[in-house]
């Protein structure tokens, strides 16, 4: 707007055009163009001086009743119209903004709403407000407020749609004020009147902006409103068409007792809304929890059992013939029935689900919560848990949250938009397309409804506008969701939570990674297999409770499965010492614990990393130093053989039976993480090189292989000893979880070792065959040396 004003002040021709338009609203005006006026004020750039009559204000209403109604509605329009105002002086005047009605209507219809189907929600909401107004009026007037309802009927052949209510109805002046004045909300006025009277009964009224009615033009070429107020003897017809800049009002030939009927002549591209089944679906989506019954016209086929006269007659005839042939009396034949289908046309209630959240939690039974969950979210299993609460403070809202009883089929796609949180305003559905605005990504599986009366919505009632309000709602929804999980985890029967964690454990681990504010609470919800948990899962709290007094950290090892973790060489020494080790068997586990870093003041320690501290005694440390010195020649020689493949070779304090392992440096990727990152489709190979951990080879001094190598270590070591060191490294790569870069060389070394074994076996002397008859009584055998005769008797 400001840029337009600045540009206009530079262009005298444009200013002349603007001033010429202003002339049409004045009597005998004089036009003065000041081209040197400041850029910031159009009022100073264009000055219109009156010569005779004062300037007349022109309403942007149009149609048959505009002229007659102009003076009476001038005061009302003052509130709706935008103005440019200034202190009245001799050279300064006040002007009203004018509006191109057809253009404004086009903006409202085609730019305000994201979906055509919103029109039904808006019109049903208006009908609900009309019913509420009649109910309020009946409290003071004593009139009947029974059988208040909304009816919807589509005429597929006539390509029309009718929405009817028996609410308060409108008079002719109401039609002009509300339908004829854009952005003039009759509901808002009614609520203001109730507040002035000190009444709070209007909290259920839905309308706010006064533009919802015009959404009808999303699907209709022509909109006809037939209405009658109970205090008016005349039924009126209001009619307008798409693109028109006015409307007509006239007495109706059709008589109504009370209420409003809206008839939409559907556009060609909106004929889908002429299907009653489609309308019923929209009612269930957007207006299922409206206070009043919404009845949609239904045509159904009801089965009925009737007598099949022809079949019955044939059966009797057959029985008679059979009796005559046998010379007997004919037996009595039962009537043959057939099924016919009767076409039944009637209005059926489409919103039979009740809004449980408006009731007190003490009044709702568990079975009602389960039934509401199944109907609202189309589930077939009972929920695992629910939370029904009222949030108060800066923003007030009611909500019911559910933890599903089973995981959805598409749970693997964490980037998919969830539509599990349904937002309602005064029981009217607004949207479920909020992405991560109301729930973080890791809690997208939580289902629920949120209803508030004072949310800052945009005019289309589809978007939450104020970020602070959204953040407050999100924070409370997350807290209540976590409270549900904590309560389930504390139950004596752990089966329910174990089932829940099996379904949604990955989501909680993602939360540990992404949600720093709730990381501590989420960590208590984690469950893992451990070296002491057996077939059950253990929490980190249970691990800490079982820790040894001198244990400094929580130990974990990553593997592809529980069985692989149990056989990992990294945990051999820890298990012998009686230390518990957590098994991380899913790809996300190590990332989650790496982000967690500590739990209950205890650091989380990866046992596959270098410099692992096991809380050894002074005596054990002294013995380790002596062993390190004893094997110094071997470790230095092995480092020389392996070169850059390892950072160093050291004597291990954690191995039990395995001859060696490959640990990684403290701040690099572990073998498991390296394997995971290699599997990424969009992985960066250059970045991967920086993140790889340096390998440290740890040898077991009690292993026979290491002892044998120690005897051969040094500059004079044989080629076979050198080859054995390389083969040990390759084998340690596999057992430690790494991927061998050059598998063909590894295979050659294995085959070479097999060939050497085969050659050694071929050179060994063969044993003489054992005679079965030489076995002793106890099954033992005697070795007999054959006698070699100088003279062969068979040759004689």
mmCIF file of C-alpha atoms in Angstrom, residues 162-165 169-170 175 179 223-228 235-239 252-256 258-263:
data_model
loop_
_atom_site.group_PDB
_atom_site.id
_atom_site.type_symbol
_atom_site.label_atom_id
_atom_site.label_comp_id
_atom_site.label_asym_id
_atom_site.label_seq_id
_atom_site.Cartn_x
_atom_site.Cartn_y
_atom_site.Cartn_z
ATOM 1 C CA UNK A 162 -30.311 -27.400 -0.225
ATOM 2 C CA UNK A 163 -29.269 -26.653 3.372
ATOM 3 C CA UNK A 164 -32.142 -25.933 5.737
ATOM 4 C CA UNK A 165 -32.430 -25.098 9.426
ATOM 5 C CA UNK A 169 -34.407 -16.867 10.603
ATOM 6 C CA UNK A 170 -33.865 -13.357 9.194
ATOM 7 C CA UNK A 175 -30.565 -9.860 5.080
ATOM 8 C CA UNK A 179 -25.669 -11.043 3.720
ATOM 9 C CA UNK A 223 -27.245 -18.739 -4.249
ATOM 10 C CA UNK A 224 -30.847 -18.368 -3.108
ATOM 11 C CA UNK A 225 -31.726 -17.779 0.548
ATOM 12 C CA UNK A 226 -35.333 -18.272 1.674
ATOM 13 C CA UNK A 227 -35.813 -17.169 5.277
ATOM 14 C CA UNK A 228 -38.434 -16.192 7.837
ATOM 15 C CA UNK A 235 -40.917 -14.956 4.142
ATOM 16 C CA UNK A 236 -38.138 -13.289 2.165
ATOM 17 C CA UNK A 237 -35.975 -14.432 -0.746
ATOM 18 C CA UNK A 238 -32.392 -13.182 -1.103
ATOM 19 C CA UNK A 239 -30.592 -14.083 -4.341
ATOM 20 C CA UNK A 252 -41.188 -15.390 -1.210
ATOM 21 C CA UNK A 253 -43.989 -17.438 -2.680
ATOM 22 C CA UNK A 254 -42.814 -20.302 -0.466
ATOM 23 C CA UNK A 255 -43.883 -19.995 3.139
ATOM 24 C CA UNK A 256 -41.692 -21.098 6.049
ATOM 25 C CA UNK A 258 -39.376 -20.306 10.851
ATOM 26 C CA UNK A 259 -35.750 -20.677 9.779
ATOM 27 C CA UNK A 260 -33.592 -20.447 6.683
ATOM 28 C CA UNK A 261 -33.253 -22.503 3.521
ATOM 29 C CA UNK A 262 -30.212 -22.017 1.269
ATOM 30 C CA UNK A 263 -30.404 -23.376 -2.285
#
